[in-house]
């Protein structure tokens, strides 16, 4: 088994054809989208492929250590992940091909008018051991 992160972005990926932002969906369309994601997670729980998931709040702060006894530095001149990352799911599957299959299925979550949103998801393997440096 291998773990993969399915990362949902607010923006940064190519815009799918017919894309309608969620702020233009009806409450019923938003509920249907969320239900699809809950059903998807429940299906993966039943197959043993679900590890965890989390939607993220739009608020967030960059933090950096600024030296002993000094308050942390917050924010900075970089892209804010709160503007980019909407949430994530971790799956544990038998193969990369299965991870691709599940990512594609999640990409079909309904949006405006109940149509699949064809959302781009970032699929990243979770490291099982730290890489080593060899000479």
PDB file of C-alpha atoms in Angstrom:
ATOM      1  CA  UNK A   1       0.000   0.000   0.000  1.00  0.00           C
ATOM      2  CA  UNK A   2       1.142   3.543  -0.745  1.00  0.00           C
ATOM      3  CA  UNK A   3      -0.232   6.796   0.597  1.00  0.00           C
ATOM      4  CA  UNK A   4      -1.090   9.705  -1.664  1.00  0.00           C
ATOM      5  CA  UNK A   5      -2.253  13.241  -1.010  1.00  0.00           C
ATOM      6  CA  UNK A   6      -5.136  14.512  -3.155  1.00  0.00           C
ATOM      7  CA  UNK A   7      -4.770  18.276  -2.910  1.00  0.00           C
ATOM      8  CA  UNK A   8      -7.671  20.555  -3.830  1.00  0.00           C
ATOM      9  CA  UNK A   9      -6.707  24.028  -5.004  1.00  0.00           C
ATOM     10  CA  UNK A  10      -8.727  27.222  -5.266  1.00  0.00           C
ATOM     11  CA  UNK A  11      -6.632  28.292  -8.239  1.00  0.00           C
ATOM     12  CA  UNK A  12      -3.333  27.669  -9.939  1.00  0.00           C
ATOM     13  CA  UNK A  13      -4.392  24.774 -12.168  1.00  0.00           C
ATOM     14  CA  UNK A  14      -5.820  25.152 -15.674  1.00  0.00           C
ATOM     15  CA  UNK A  15      -9.437  26.296 -15.570  1.00  0.00           C
ATOM     16  CA  UNK A  16     -11.788  23.494 -16.697  1.00  0.00           C
ATOM     17  CA  UNK A  17     -14.163  24.227 -19.575  1.00  0.00           C
ATOM     18  CA  UNK A  18     -17.481  25.565 -18.309  1.00  0.00           C
ATOM     19  CA  UNK A  19     -16.042  26.362 -14.874  1.00  0.00           C
ATOM     20  CA  UNK A  20     -18.413  28.263 -12.574  1.00  0.00           C
ATOM     21  CA  UNK A  21     -16.948  29.440  -9.214  1.00  0.00           C
ATOM     22  CA  UNK A  22     -18.606  28.022  -6.112  1.00  0.00           C
ATOM     23  CA  UNK A  23     -19.718  31.498  -5.013  1.00  0.00           C
ATOM     24  CA  UNK A  24     -22.112  31.383  -7.988  1.00  0.00           C
ATOM     25  CA  UNK A  25     -23.684  28.041  -6.990  1.00  0.00           C
ATOM     26  CA  UNK A  26     -27.001  27.716  -5.176  1.00  0.00           C
ATOM     27  CA  UNK A  27     -27.024  26.409  -1.603  1.00  0.00           C
ATOM     28  CA  UNK A  28     -28.472  23.142  -2.948  1.00  0.00           C
ATOM     29  CA  UNK A  29     -25.595  22.800  -5.434  1.00  0.00           C
ATOM     30  CA  UNK A  30     -23.057  23.389  -2.667  1.00  0.00           C
ATOM     31  CA  UNK A  31     -24.797  20.794  -0.492  1.00  0.00           C
ATOM     32  CA  UNK A  32     -24.764  18.265  -3.356  1.00  0.00           C
ATOM     33  CA  UNK A  33     -21.035  18.887  -3.876  1.00  0.00           C
ATOM     34  CA  UNK A  34     -20.261  18.370  -0.189  1.00  0.00           C
ATOM     35  CA  UNK A  35     -22.456  15.254  -0.081  1.00  0.00           C
ATOM     36  CA  UNK A  36     -20.577  13.796  -3.058  1.00  0.00           C
ATOM     37  CA  UNK A  37     -17.302  14.297  -1.238  1.00  0.00           C
ATOM     38  CA  UNK A  38     -18.675  12.736   1.962  1.00  0.00           C
ATOM     39  CA  UNK A  39     -20.012   9.755   0.003  1.00  0.00           C
ATOM     40  CA  UNK A  40     -16.651   9.394  -1.756  1.00  0.00           C
ATOM     41  CA  UNK A  41     -14.826   9.332   1.596  1.00  0.00           C
ATOM     42  CA  UNK A  42     -17.332   6.808   3.006  1.00  0.00           C
ATOM     43  CA  UNK A  43     -16.782   4.542  -0.015  1.00  0.00           C
ATOM     44  CA  UNK A  44     -13.018   4.671   0.545  1.00  0.00           C
ATOM     45  CA  UNK A  45     -13.506   3.943   4.254  1.00  0.00           C
ATOM     46  CA  UNK A  46     -15.407   0.788   3.304  1.00  0.00           C
ATOM     47  CA  UNK A  47     -12.554  -0.372   1.018  1.00  0.00           C
ATOM     48  CA  UNK A  48      -9.840   0.520   3.542  1.00  0.00           C
ATOM     49  CA  UNK A  49      -8.344   3.149   1.220  1.00  0.00           C
ATOM     50  CA  UNK A  50      -9.327   6.234   3.254  1.00  0.00           C
ATOM     51  CA  UNK A  51      -6.787   7.758   5.653  1.00  0.00           C
ATOM     52  CA  UNK A  52      -8.034  11.292   6.334  1.00  0.00           C
ATOM     53  CA  UNK A  53      -9.456  14.445   4.797  1.00  0.00           C
ATOM     54  CA  UNK A  54      -9.848  18.051   5.743  1.00  0.00           C
ATOM     55  CA  UNK A  55     -11.380  21.148   4.238  1.00  0.00           C
ATOM     56  CA  UNK A  56      -9.436  24.270   5.114  1.00  0.00           C
ATOM     57  CA  UNK A  57     -10.723  27.629   6.311  1.00  0.00           C
ATOM     58  CA  UNK A  58      -9.868  30.591   4.082  1.00  0.00           C
ATOM     59  CA  UNK A  59      -7.946  32.304   6.919  1.00  0.00           C
ATOM     60  CA  UNK A  60      -4.286  31.547   7.536  1.00  0.00           C
ATOM     61  CA  UNK A  61      -0.975  33.126   8.521  1.00  0.00           C
ATOM     62  CA  UNK A  62       2.637  32.565   7.470  1.00  0.00           C
ATOM     63  CA  UNK A  63       4.909  32.247  10.522  1.00  0.00           C
ATOM     64  CA  UNK A  64       8.707  32.302  10.756  1.00  0.00           C
ATOM     65  CA  UNK A  65      11.136  32.042  13.677  1.00  0.00           C
ATOM     66  CA  UNK A  66      12.946  35.387  14.115  1.00  0.00           C
ATOM     67  CA  UNK A  67      15.527  34.544  16.750  1.00  0.00           C
ATOM     68  CA  UNK A  68      15.698  33.672  20.417  1.00  0.00           C
ATOM     69  CA  UNK A  69      13.375  35.794  22.548  1.00  0.00           C
ATOM     70  CA  UNK A  70      11.894  37.628  19.558  1.00  0.00           C
ATOM     71  CA  UNK A  71       8.266  37.338  18.482  1.00  0.00           C
ATOM     72  CA  UNK A  72       7.627  35.267  15.365  1.00  0.00           C
ATOM     73  CA  UNK A  73       7.456  37.034  12.026  1.00  0.00           C
ATOM     74  CA  UNK A  74       4.061  36.692  10.399  1.00  0.00           C
ATOM     75  CA  UNK A  75       3.047  37.001   6.768  1.00  0.00           C
ATOM     76  CA  UNK A  76       5.385  38.050   4.040  1.00  0.00           C
ATOM     77  CA  UNK A  77       5.741  38.683   0.323  1.00  0.00           C
ATOM     78  CA  UNK A  78       4.639  35.243  -0.897  1.00  0.00           C
ATOM     79  CA  UNK A  79       1.618  33.536  -2.375  1.00  0.00           C
ATOM     80  CA  UNK A  80      -0.834  32.833   0.411  1.00  0.00           C
ATOM     81  CA  UNK A  81      -1.814  29.165   0.652  1.00  0.00           C
ATOM     82  CA  UNK A  82      -5.138  30.349   2.062  1.00  0.00           C
ATOM     83  CA  UNK A  83      -5.774  31.668  -1.462  1.00  0.00           C
ATOM     84  CA  UNK A  84      -4.571  28.460  -3.105  1.00  0.00           C
ATOM     85  CA  UNK A  85      -5.381  25.360  -1.059  1.00  0.00           C
ATOM     86  CA  UNK A  86      -9.014  24.426  -0.395  1.00  0.00           C
ATOM     87  CA  UNK A  87      -8.468  21.086   1.312  1.00  0.00           C
ATOM     88  CA  UNK A  88      -6.966  17.632   1.031  1.00  0.00           C
ATOM     89  CA  UNK A  89      -7.558  13.922   1.312  1.00  0.00           C
ATOM     90  CA  UNK A  90      -5.012  11.232   2.078  1.00  0.00           C
ATOM     91  CA  UNK A  91      -5.604   7.809   0.556  1.00  0.00           C
ATOM     92  CA  UNK A  92      -3.774   4.507   0.996  1.00  0.00           C
ATOM     93  CA  UNK A  93      -3.946   2.421  -2.172  1.00  0.00           C
ATOM     94  CA  UNK A  94      -2.285  -0.566  -3.851  1.00  0.00           C
ATOM     95  CA  UNK A  95      -0.902   1.328  -6.821  1.00  0.00           C
ATOM     96  CA  UNK A  96      -0.277   4.654  -8.482  1.00  0.00           C
ATOM     97  CA  UNK A  97      -2.888   3.689 -11.090  1.00  0.00           C
ATOM     98  CA  UNK A  98      -5.518   3.279  -8.344  1.00  0.00           C
ATOM     99  CA  UNK A  99      -4.561   6.696  -6.943  1.00  0.00           C
ATOM    100  CA  UNK A 100      -5.083   8.210 -10.418  1.00  0.00           C
ATOM    101  CA  UNK A 101      -8.454   6.469 -10.721  1.00  0.00           C
ATOM    102  CA  UNK A 102      -9.656   7.837  -7.379  1.00  0.00           C
ATOM    103  CA  UNK A 103      -8.378  11.353  -8.126  1.00  0.00           C
ATOM    104  CA  UNK A 104     -10.307  11.329 -11.401  1.00  0.00           C
ATOM    105  CA  UNK A 105     -13.453  10.168  -9.611  1.00  0.00           C
ATOM    106  CA  UNK A 106     -13.140  12.937  -7.018  1.00  0.00           C
ATOM    107  CA  UNK A 107     -12.624  15.432  -9.862  1.00  0.00           C
ATOM    108  CA  UNK A 108     -16.136  14.576 -11.059  1.00  0.00           C
ATOM    109  CA  UNK A 109     -17.821  16.093  -7.979  1.00  0.00           C
ATOM    110  CA  UNK A 110     -20.940  18.004  -9.019  1.00  0.00           C
ATOM    111  CA  UNK A 111     -21.017  21.770  -9.310  1.00  0.00           C
ATOM    112  CA  UNK A 112     -23.347  24.244 -10.994  1.00  0.00           C
ATOM    113  CA  UNK A 113     -26.492  22.535 -12.325  1.00  0.00           C
ATOM    114  CA  UNK A 114     -25.242  19.217 -10.933  1.00  0.00           C
ATOM    115  CA  UNK A 115     -22.637  18.917 -13.693  1.00  0.00           C
ATOM    116  CA  UNK A 116     -19.205  17.412 -12.901  1.00  0.00           C
ATOM    117  CA  UNK A 117     -16.755  20.236 -12.240  1.00  0.00           C
ATOM    118  CA  UNK A 118     -13.759  18.419 -13.795  1.00  0.00           C
ATOM    119  CA  UNK A 119     -11.644  19.897 -11.015  1.00  0.00           C
ATOM    120  CA  UNK A 120      -7.879  19.552 -11.320  1.00  0.00           C
ATOM    121  CA  UNK A 121      -6.468  17.778  -8.254  1.00  0.00           C
ATOM    122  CA  UNK A 122      -2.809  17.566  -7.355  1.00  0.00           C
ATOM    123  CA  UNK A 123      -1.757  13.975  -6.631  1.00  0.00           C
ATOM    124  CA  UNK A 124       1.397  13.630  -4.548  1.00  0.00           C
ATOM    125  CA  UNK A 125       2.925  10.542  -2.975  1.00  0.00           C
ATOM    126  CA  UNK A 126       3.535  10.667   0.761  1.00  0.00           C
ATOM    127  CA  UNK A 127       7.173   9.909   1.585  1.00  0.00           C
ATOM    128  CA  UNK A 128       7.600   6.716   3.559  1.00  0.00           C
ATOM    129  CA  UNK A 129      11.208   7.416   4.419  1.00  0.00           C
ATOM    130  CA  UNK A 130      13.412  10.449   4.213  1.00  0.00           C
ATOM    131  CA  UNK A 131      15.649  10.619   1.157  1.00  0.00           C
ATOM    132  CA  UNK A 132      19.341  10.171   1.843  1.00  0.00           C
ATOM    133  CA  UNK A 133      22.294  11.941   0.325  1.00  0.00           C
ATOM    134  CA  UNK A 134      24.968   9.713  -1.157  1.00  0.00           C
ATOM    135  CA  UNK A 135      28.304  10.713  -2.582  1.00  0.00           C
TER     136      UNK A 135
END
